PDB file of N, CA, C and O in Angstrom:
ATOM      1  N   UNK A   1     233.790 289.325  60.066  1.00  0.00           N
ATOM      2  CA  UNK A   1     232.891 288.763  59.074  1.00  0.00           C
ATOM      3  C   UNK A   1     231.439 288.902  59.511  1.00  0.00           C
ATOM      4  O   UNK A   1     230.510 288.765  58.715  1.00  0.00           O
ATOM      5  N   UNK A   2     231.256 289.208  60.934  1.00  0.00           N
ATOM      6  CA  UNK A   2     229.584 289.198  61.036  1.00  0.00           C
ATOM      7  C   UNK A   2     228.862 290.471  61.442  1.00  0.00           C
ATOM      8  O   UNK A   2     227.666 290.538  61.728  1.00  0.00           O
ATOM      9  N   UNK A   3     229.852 291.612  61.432  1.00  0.00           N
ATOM     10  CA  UNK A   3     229.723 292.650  61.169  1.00  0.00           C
ATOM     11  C   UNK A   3     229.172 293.294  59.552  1.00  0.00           C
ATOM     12  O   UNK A   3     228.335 294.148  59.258  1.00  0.00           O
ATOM     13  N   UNK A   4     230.053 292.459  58.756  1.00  0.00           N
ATOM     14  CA  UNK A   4     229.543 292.782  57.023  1.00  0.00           C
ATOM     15  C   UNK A   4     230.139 291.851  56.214  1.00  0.00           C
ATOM     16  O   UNK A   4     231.161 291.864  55.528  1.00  0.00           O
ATOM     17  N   UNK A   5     229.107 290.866  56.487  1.00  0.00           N
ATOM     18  CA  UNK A   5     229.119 289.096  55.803  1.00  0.00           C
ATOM     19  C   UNK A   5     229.507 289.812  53.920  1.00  0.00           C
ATOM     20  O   UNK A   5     230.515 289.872  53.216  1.00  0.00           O
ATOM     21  N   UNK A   6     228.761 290.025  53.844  1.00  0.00           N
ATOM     22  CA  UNK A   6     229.126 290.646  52.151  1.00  0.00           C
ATOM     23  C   UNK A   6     230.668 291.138  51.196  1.00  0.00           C
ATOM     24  O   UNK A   6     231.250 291.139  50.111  1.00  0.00           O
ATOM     25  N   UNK A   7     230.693 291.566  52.823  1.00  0.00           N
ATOM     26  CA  UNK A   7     232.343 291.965  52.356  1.00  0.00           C
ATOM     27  C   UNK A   7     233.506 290.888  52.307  1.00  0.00           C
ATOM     28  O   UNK A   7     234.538 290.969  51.641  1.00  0.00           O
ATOM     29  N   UNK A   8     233.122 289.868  53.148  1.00  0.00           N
ATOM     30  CA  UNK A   8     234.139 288.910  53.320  1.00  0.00           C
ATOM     31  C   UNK A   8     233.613 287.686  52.490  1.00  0.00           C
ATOM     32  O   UNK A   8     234.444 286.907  52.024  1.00  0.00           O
ATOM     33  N   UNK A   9     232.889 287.573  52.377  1.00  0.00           N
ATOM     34  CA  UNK A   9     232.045 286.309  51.621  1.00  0.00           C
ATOM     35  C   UNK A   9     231.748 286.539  50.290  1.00  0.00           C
ATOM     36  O   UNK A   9     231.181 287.584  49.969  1.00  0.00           O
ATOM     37  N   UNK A  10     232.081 285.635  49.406  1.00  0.00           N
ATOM     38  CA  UNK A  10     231.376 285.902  47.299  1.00  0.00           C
ATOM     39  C   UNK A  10     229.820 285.492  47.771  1.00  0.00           C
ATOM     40  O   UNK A  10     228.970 285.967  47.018  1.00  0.00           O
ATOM     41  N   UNK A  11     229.399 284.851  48.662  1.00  0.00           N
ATOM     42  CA  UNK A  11     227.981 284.368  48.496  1.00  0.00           C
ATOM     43  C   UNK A  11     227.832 283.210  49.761  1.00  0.00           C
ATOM     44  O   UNK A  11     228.873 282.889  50.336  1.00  0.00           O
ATOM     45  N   UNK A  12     226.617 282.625  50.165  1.00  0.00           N
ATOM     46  CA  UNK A  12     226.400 282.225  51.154  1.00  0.00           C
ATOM     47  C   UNK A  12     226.925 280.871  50.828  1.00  0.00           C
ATOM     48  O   UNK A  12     227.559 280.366  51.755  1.00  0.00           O
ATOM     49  N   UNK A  13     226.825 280.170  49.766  1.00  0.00           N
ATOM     50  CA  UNK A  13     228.331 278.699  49.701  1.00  0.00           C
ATOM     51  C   UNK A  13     229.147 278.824  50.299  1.00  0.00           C
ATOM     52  O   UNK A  13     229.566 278.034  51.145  1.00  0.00           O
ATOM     53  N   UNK A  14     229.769 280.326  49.867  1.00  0.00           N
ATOM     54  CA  UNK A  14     231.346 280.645  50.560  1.00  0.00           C
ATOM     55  C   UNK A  14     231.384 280.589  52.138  1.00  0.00           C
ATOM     56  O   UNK A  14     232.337 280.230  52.830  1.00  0.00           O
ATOM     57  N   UNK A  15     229.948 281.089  52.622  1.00  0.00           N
ATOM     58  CA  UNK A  15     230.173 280.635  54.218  1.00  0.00           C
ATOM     59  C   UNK A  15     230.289 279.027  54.658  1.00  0.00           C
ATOM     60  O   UNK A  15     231.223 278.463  55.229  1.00  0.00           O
ATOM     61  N   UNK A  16     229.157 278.547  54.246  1.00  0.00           N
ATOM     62  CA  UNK A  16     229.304 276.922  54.239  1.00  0.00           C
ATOM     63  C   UNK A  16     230.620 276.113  54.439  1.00  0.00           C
ATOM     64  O   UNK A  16     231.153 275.343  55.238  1.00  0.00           O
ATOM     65  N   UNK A  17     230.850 276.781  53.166  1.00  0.00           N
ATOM     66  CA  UNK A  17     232.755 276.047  52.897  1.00  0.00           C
ATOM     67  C   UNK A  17     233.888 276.870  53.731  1.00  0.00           C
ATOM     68  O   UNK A  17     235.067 276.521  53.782  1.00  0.00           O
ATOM     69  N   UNK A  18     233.363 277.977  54.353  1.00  0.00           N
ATOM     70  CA  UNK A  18     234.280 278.204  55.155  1.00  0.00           C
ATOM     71  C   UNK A  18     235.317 277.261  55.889  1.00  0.00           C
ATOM     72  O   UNK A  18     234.684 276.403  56.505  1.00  0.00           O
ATOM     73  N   UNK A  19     236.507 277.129  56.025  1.00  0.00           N
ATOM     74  CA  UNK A  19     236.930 275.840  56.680  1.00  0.00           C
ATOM     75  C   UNK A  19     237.583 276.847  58.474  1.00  0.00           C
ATOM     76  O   UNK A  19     237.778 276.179  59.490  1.00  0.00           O
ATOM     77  N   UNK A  20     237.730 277.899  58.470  1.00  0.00           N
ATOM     78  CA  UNK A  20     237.684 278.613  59.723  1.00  0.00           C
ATOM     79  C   UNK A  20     236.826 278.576  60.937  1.00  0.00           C
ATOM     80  O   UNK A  20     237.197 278.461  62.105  1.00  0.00           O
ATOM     81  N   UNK A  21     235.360 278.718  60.373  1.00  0.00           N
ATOM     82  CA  UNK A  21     233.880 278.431  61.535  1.00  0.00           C
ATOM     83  C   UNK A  21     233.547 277.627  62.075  1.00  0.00           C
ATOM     84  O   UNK A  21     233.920 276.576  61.553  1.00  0.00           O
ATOM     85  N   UNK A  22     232.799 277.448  63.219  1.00  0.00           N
ATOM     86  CA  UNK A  22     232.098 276.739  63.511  1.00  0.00           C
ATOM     87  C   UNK A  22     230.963 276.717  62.696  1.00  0.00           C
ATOM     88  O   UNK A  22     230.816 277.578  61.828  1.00  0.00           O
ATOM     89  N   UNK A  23     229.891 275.554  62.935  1.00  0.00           N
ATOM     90  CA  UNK A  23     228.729 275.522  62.670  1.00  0.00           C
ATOM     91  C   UNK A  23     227.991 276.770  62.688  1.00  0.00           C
ATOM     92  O   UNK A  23     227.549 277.464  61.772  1.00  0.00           O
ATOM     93  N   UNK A  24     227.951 276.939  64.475  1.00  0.00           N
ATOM     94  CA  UNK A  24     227.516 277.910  64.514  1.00  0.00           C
ATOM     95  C   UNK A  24     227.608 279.312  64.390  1.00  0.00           C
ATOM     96  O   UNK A  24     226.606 280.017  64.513  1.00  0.00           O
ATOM     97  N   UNK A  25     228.899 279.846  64.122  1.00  0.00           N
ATOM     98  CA  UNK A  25     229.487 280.705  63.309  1.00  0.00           C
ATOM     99  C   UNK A  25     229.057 280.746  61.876  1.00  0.00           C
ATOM    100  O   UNK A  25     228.906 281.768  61.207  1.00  0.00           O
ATOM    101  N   UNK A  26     228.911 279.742  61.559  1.00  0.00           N
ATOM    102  CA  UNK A  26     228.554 280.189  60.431  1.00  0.00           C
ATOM    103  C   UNK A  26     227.042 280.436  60.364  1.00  0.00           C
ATOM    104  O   UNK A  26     226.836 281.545  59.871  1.00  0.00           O
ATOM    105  N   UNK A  27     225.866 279.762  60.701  1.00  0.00           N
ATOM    106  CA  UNK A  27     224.667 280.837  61.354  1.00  0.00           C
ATOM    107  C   UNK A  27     224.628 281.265  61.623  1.00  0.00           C
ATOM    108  O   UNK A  27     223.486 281.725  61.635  1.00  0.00           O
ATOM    109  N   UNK A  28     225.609 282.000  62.349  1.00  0.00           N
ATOM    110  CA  UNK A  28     225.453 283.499  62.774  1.00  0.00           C
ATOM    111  C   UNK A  28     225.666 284.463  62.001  1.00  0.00           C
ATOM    112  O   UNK A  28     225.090 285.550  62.014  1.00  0.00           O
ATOM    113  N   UNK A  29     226.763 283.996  61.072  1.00  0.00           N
ATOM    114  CA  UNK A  29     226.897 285.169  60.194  1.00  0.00           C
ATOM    115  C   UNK A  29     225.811 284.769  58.623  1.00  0.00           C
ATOM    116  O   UNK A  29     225.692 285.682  57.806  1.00  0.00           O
ATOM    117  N   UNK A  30     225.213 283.625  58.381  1.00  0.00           N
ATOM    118  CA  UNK A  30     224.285 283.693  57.311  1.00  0.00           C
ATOM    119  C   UNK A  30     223.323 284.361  57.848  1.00  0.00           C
ATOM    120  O   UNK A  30     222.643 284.958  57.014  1.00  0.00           O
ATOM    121  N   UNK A  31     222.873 284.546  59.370  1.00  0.00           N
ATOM    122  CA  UNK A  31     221.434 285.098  59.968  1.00  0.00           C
ATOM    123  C   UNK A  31     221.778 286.791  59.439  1.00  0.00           C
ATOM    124  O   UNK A  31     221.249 287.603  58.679  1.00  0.00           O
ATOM    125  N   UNK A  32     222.533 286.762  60.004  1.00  0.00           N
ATOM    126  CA  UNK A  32     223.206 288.543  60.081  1.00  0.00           C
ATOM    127  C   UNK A  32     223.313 288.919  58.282  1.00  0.00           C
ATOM    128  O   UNK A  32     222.648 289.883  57.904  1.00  0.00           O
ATOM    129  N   UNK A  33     223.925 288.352  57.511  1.00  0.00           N
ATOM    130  CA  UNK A  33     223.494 288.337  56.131  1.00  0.00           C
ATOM    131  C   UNK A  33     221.939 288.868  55.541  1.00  0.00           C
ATOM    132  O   UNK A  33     221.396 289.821  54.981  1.00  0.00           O
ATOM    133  N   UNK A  34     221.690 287.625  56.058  1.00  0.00           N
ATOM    134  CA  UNK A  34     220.000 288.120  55.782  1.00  0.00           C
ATOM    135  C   UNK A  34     219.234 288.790  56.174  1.00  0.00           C
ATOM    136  O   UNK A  34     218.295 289.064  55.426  1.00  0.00           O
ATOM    137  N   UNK A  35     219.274 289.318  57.415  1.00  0.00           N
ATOM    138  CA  UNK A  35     218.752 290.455  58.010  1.00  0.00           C
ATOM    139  C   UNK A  35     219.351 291.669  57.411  1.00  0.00           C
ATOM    140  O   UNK A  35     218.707 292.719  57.411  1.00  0.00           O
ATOM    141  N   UNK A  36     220.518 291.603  56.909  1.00  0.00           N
ATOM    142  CA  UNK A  36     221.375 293.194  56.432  1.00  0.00           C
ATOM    143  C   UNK A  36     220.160 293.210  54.258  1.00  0.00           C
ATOM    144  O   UNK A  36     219.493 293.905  53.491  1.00  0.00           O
ATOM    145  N   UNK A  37     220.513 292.408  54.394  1.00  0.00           N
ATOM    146  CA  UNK A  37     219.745 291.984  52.929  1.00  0.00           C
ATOM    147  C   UNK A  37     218.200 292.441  52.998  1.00  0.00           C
ATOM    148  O   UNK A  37     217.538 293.073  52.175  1.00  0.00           O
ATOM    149  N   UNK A  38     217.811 291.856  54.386  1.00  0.00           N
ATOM    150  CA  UNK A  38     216.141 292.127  54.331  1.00  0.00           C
ATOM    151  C   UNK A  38     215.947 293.384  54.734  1.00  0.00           C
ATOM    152  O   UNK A  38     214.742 293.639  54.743  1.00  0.00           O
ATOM    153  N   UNK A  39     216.569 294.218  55.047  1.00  0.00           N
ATOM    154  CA  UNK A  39     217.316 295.412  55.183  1.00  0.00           C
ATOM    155  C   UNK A  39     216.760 296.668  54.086  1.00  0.00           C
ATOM    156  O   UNK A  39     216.103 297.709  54.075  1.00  0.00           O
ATOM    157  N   UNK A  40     217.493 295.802  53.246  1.00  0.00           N
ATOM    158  CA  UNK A  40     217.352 296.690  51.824  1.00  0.00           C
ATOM    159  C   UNK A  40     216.643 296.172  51.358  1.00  0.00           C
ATOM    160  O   UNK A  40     216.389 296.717  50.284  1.00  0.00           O
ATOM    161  N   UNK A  41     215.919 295.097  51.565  1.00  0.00           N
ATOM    162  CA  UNK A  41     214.841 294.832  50.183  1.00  0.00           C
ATOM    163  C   UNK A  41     214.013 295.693  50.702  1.00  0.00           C
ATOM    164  O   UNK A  41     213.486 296.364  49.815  1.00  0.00           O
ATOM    165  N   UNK A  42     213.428 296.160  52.485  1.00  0.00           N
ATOM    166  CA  UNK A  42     212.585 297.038  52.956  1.00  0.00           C
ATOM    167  C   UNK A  42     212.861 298.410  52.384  1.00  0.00           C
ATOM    168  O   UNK A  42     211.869 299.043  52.023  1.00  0.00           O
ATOM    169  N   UNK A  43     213.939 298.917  52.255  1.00  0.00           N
ATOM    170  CA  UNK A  43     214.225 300.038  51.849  1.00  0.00           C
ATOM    171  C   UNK A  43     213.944 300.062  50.370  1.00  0.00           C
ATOM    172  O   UNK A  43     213.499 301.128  49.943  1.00  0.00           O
ATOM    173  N   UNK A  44     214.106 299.164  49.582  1.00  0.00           N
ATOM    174  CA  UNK A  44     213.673 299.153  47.991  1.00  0.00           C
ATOM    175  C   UNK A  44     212.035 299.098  48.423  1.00  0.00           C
ATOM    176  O   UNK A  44     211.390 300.008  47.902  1.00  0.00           O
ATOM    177  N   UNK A  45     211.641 298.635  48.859  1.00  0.00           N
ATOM    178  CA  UNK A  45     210.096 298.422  48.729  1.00  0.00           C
ATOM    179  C   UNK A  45     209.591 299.719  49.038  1.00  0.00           C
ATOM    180  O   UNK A  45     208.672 300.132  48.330  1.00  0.00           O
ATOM    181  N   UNK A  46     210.142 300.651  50.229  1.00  0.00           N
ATOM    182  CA  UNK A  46     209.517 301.863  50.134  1.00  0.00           C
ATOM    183  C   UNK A  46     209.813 303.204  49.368  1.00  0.00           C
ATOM    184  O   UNK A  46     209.417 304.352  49.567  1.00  0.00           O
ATOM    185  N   UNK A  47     210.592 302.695  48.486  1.00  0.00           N
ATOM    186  CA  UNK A  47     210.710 303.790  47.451  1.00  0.00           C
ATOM    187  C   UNK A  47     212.425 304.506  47.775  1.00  0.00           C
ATOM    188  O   UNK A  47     212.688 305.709  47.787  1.00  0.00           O
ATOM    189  N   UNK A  48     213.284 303.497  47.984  1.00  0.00           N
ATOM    190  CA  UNK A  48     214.826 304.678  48.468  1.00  0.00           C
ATOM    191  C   UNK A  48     215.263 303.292  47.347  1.00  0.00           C
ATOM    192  O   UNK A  48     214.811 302.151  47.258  1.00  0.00           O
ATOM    193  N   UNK A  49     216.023 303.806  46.818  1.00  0.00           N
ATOM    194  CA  UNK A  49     216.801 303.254  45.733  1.00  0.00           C
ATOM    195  C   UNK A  49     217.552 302.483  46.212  1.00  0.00           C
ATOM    196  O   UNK A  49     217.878 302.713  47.377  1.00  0.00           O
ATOM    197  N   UNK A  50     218.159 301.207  45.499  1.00  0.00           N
ATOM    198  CA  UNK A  50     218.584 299.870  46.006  1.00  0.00           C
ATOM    199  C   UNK A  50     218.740 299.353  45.257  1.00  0.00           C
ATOM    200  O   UNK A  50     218.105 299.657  44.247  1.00  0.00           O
ATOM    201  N   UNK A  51     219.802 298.059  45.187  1.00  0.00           N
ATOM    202  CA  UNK A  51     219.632 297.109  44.453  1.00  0.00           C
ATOM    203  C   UNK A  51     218.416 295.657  44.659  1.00  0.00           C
ATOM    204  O   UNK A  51     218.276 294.926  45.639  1.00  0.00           O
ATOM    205  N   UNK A  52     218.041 295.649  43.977  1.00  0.00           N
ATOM    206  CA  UNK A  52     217.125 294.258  44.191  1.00  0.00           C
ATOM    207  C   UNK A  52     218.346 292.588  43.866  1.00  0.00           C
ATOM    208  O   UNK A  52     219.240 292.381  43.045  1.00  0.00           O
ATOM    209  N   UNK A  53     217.868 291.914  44.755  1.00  0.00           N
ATOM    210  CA  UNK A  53     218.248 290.906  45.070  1.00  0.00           C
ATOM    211  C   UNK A  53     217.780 289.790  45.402  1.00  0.00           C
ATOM    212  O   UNK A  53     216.883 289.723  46.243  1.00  0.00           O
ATOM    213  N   UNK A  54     218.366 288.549  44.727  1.00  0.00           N
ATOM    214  CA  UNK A  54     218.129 287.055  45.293  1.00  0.00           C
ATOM    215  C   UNK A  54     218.694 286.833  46.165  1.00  0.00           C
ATOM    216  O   UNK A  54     218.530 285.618  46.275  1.00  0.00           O
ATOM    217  N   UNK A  55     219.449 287.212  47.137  1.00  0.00           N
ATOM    218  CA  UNK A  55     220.416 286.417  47.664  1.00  0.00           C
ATOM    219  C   UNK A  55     219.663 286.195  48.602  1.00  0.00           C
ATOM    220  O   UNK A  55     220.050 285.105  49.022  1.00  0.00           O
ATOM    221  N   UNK A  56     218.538 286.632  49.428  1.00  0.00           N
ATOM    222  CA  UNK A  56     217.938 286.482  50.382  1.00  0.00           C
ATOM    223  C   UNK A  56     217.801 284.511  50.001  1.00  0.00           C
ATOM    224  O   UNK A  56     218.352 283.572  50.575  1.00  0.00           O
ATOM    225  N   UNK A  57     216.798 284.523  48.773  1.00  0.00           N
ATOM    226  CA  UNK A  57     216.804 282.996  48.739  1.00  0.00           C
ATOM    227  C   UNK A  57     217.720 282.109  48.985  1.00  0.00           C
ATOM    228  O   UNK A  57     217.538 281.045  49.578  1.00  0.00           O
ATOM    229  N   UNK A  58     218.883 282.571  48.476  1.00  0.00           N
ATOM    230  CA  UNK A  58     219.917 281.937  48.466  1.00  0.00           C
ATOM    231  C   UNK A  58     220.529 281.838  49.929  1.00  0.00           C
ATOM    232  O   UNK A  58     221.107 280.765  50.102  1.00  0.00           O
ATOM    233  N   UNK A  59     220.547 282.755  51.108  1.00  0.00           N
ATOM    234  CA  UNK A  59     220.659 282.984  52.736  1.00  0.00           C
ATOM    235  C   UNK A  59     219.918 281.807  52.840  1.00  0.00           C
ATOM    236  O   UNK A  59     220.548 280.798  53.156  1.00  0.00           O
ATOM    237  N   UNK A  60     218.295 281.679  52.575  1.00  0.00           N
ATOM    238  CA  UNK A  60     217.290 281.015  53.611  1.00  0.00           C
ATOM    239  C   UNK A  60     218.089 279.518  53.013  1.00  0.00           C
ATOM    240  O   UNK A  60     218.495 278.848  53.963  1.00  0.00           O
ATOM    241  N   UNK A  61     218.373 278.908  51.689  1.00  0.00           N
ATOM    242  CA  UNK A  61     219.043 278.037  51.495  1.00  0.00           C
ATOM    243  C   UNK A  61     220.283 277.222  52.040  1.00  0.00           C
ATOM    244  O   UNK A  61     220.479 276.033  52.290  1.00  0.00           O
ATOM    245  N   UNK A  62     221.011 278.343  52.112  1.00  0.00           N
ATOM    246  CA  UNK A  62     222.108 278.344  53.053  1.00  0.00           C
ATOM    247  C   UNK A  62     221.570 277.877  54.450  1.00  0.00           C
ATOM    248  O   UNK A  62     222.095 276.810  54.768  1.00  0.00           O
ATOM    249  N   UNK A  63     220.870 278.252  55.184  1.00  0.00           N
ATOM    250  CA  UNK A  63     220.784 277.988  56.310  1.00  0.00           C
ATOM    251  C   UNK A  63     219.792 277.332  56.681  1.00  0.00           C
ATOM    252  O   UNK A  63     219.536 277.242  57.881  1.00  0.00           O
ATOM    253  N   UNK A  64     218.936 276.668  55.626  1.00  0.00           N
ATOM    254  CA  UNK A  64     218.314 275.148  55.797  1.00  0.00           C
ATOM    255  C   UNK A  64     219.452 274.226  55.919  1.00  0.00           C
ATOM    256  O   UNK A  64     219.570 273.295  56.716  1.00  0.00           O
ATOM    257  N   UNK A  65     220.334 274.650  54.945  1.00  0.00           N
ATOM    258  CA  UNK A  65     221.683 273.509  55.119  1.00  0.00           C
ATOM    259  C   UNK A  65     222.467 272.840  56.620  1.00  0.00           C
ATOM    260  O   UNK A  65     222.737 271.699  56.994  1.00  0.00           O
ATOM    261  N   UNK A  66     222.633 274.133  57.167  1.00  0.00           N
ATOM    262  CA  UNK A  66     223.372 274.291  58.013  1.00  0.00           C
ATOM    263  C   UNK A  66     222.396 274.256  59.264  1.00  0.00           C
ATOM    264  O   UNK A  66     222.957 274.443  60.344  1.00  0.00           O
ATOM    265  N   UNK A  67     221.337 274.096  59.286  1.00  0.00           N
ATOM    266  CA  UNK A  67     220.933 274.934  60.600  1.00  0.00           C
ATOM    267  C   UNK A  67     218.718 274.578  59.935  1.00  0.00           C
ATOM    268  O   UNK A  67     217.747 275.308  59.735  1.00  0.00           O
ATOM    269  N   UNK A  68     219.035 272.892  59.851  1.00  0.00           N
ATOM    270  CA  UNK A  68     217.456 272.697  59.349  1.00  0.00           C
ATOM    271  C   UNK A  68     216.129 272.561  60.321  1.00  0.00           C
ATOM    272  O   UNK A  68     214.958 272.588  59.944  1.00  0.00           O
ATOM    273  N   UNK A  69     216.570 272.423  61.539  1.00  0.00           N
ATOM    274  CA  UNK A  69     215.293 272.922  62.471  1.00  0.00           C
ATOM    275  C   UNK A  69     215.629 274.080  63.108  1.00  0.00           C
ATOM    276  O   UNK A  69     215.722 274.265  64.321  1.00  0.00           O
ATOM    277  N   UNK A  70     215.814 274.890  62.166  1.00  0.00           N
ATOM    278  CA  UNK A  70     216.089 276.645  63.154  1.00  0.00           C
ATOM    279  C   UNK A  70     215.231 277.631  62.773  1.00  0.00           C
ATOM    280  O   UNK A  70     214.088 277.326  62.433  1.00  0.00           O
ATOM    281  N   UNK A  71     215.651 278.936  62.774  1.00  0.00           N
ATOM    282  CA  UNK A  71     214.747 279.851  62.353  1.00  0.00           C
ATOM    283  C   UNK A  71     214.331 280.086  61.477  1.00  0.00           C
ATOM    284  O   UNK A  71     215.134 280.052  60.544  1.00  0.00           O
ATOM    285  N   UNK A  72     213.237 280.382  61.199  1.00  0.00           N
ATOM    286  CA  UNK A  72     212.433 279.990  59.555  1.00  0.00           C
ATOM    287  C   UNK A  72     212.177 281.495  59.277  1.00  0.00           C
ATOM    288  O   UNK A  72     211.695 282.374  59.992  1.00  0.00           O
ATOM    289  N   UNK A  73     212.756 281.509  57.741  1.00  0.00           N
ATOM    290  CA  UNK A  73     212.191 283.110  57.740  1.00  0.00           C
ATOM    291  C   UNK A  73     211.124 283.948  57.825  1.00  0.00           C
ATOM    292  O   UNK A  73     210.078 283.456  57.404  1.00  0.00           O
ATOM    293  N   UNK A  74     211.059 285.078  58.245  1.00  0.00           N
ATOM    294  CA  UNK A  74     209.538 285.153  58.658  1.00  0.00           C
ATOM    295  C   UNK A  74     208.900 285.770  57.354  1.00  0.00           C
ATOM    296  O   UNK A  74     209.618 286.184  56.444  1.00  0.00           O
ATOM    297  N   UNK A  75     207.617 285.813  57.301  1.00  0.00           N
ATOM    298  CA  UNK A  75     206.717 286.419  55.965  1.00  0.00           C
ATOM    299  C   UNK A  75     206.783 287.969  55.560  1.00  0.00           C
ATOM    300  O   UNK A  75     206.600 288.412  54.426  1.00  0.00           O
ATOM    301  N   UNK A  76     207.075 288.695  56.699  1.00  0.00           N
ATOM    302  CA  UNK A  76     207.563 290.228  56.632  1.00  0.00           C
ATOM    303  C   UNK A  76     208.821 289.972  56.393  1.00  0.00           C
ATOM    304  O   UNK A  76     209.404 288.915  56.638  1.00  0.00           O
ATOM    305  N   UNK A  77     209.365 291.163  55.795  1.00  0.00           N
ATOM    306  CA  UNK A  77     211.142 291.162  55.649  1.00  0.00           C
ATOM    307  C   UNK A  77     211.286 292.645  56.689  1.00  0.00           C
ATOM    308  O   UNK A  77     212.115 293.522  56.447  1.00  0.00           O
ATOM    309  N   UNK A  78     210.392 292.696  57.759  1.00  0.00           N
ATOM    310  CA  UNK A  78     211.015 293.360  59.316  1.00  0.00           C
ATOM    311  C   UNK A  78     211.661 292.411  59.851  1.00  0.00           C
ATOM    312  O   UNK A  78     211.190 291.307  59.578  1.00  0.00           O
ATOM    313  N   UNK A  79     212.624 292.405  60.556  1.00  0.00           N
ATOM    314  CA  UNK A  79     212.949 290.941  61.297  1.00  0.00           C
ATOM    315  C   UNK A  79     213.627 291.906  61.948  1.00  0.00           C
ATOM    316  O   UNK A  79     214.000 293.010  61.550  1.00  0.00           O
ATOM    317  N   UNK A  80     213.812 291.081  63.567  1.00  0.00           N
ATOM    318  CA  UNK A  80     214.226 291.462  64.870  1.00  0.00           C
ATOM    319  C   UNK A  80     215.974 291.337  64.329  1.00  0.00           C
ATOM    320  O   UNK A  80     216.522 290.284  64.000  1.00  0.00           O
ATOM    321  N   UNK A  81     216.602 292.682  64.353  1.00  0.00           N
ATOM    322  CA  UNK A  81     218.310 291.598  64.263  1.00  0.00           C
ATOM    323  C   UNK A  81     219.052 290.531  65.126  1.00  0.00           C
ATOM    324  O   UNK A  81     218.974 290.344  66.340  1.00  0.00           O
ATOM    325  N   UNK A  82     219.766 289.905  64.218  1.00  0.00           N
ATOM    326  CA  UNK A  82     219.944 288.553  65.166  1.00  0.00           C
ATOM    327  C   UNK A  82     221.144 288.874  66.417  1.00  0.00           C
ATOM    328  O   UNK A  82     221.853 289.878  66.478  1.00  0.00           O
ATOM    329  N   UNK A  83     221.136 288.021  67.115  1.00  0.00           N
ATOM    330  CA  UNK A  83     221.847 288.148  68.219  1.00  0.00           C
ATOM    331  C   UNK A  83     222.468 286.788  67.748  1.00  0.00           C
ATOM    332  O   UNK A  83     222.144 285.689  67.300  1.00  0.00           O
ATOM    333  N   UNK A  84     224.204 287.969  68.342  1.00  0.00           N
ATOM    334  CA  UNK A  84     225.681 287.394  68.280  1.00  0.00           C
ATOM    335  C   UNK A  84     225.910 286.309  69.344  1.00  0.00           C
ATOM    336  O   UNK A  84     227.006 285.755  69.435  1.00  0.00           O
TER     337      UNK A  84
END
């Protein structure tokens, strides 16, 4: 699952409610989400075809939930990938 959160997950609720994870399992794989996401919004922004997407909002949501004094997303959508 934290190889390709997308594939195993309908959406970042579905991690939440995971009843398998830890806490922190499950930040790990909403971080990794959003970095694969901020991913492609970089690649849409420079002109390579993509889908555009909310879900990023919906990630940083997710993981205020779970995880509310942690990493805050940053203002660029470069981000360092997260560590497992």
């Amino acid at each position: 699952a934290l190889r390709d959160p997308a594939t195993h997950f309908a959406d970042p609720q579905a991690v939440i409610d995971a009843p398998g994870l830890t806490a922190e399992q499950k930040i790990a794989v909403l971080r990794q989400w959003e970095y694969d996401e901020s991913e492609i919004a970089v690649a849409a922004e420079e002109g390579m075809p993509g889908p555009e997407s909310e879900l990023l909002q919906k990630l940083a949501a997710a993981l205020a939930v779970l995880d509310p004094g942690g990493q805050t997303t940053a203002p660029s959508k470069h981000r360092v990938p997260p560590t497992p």
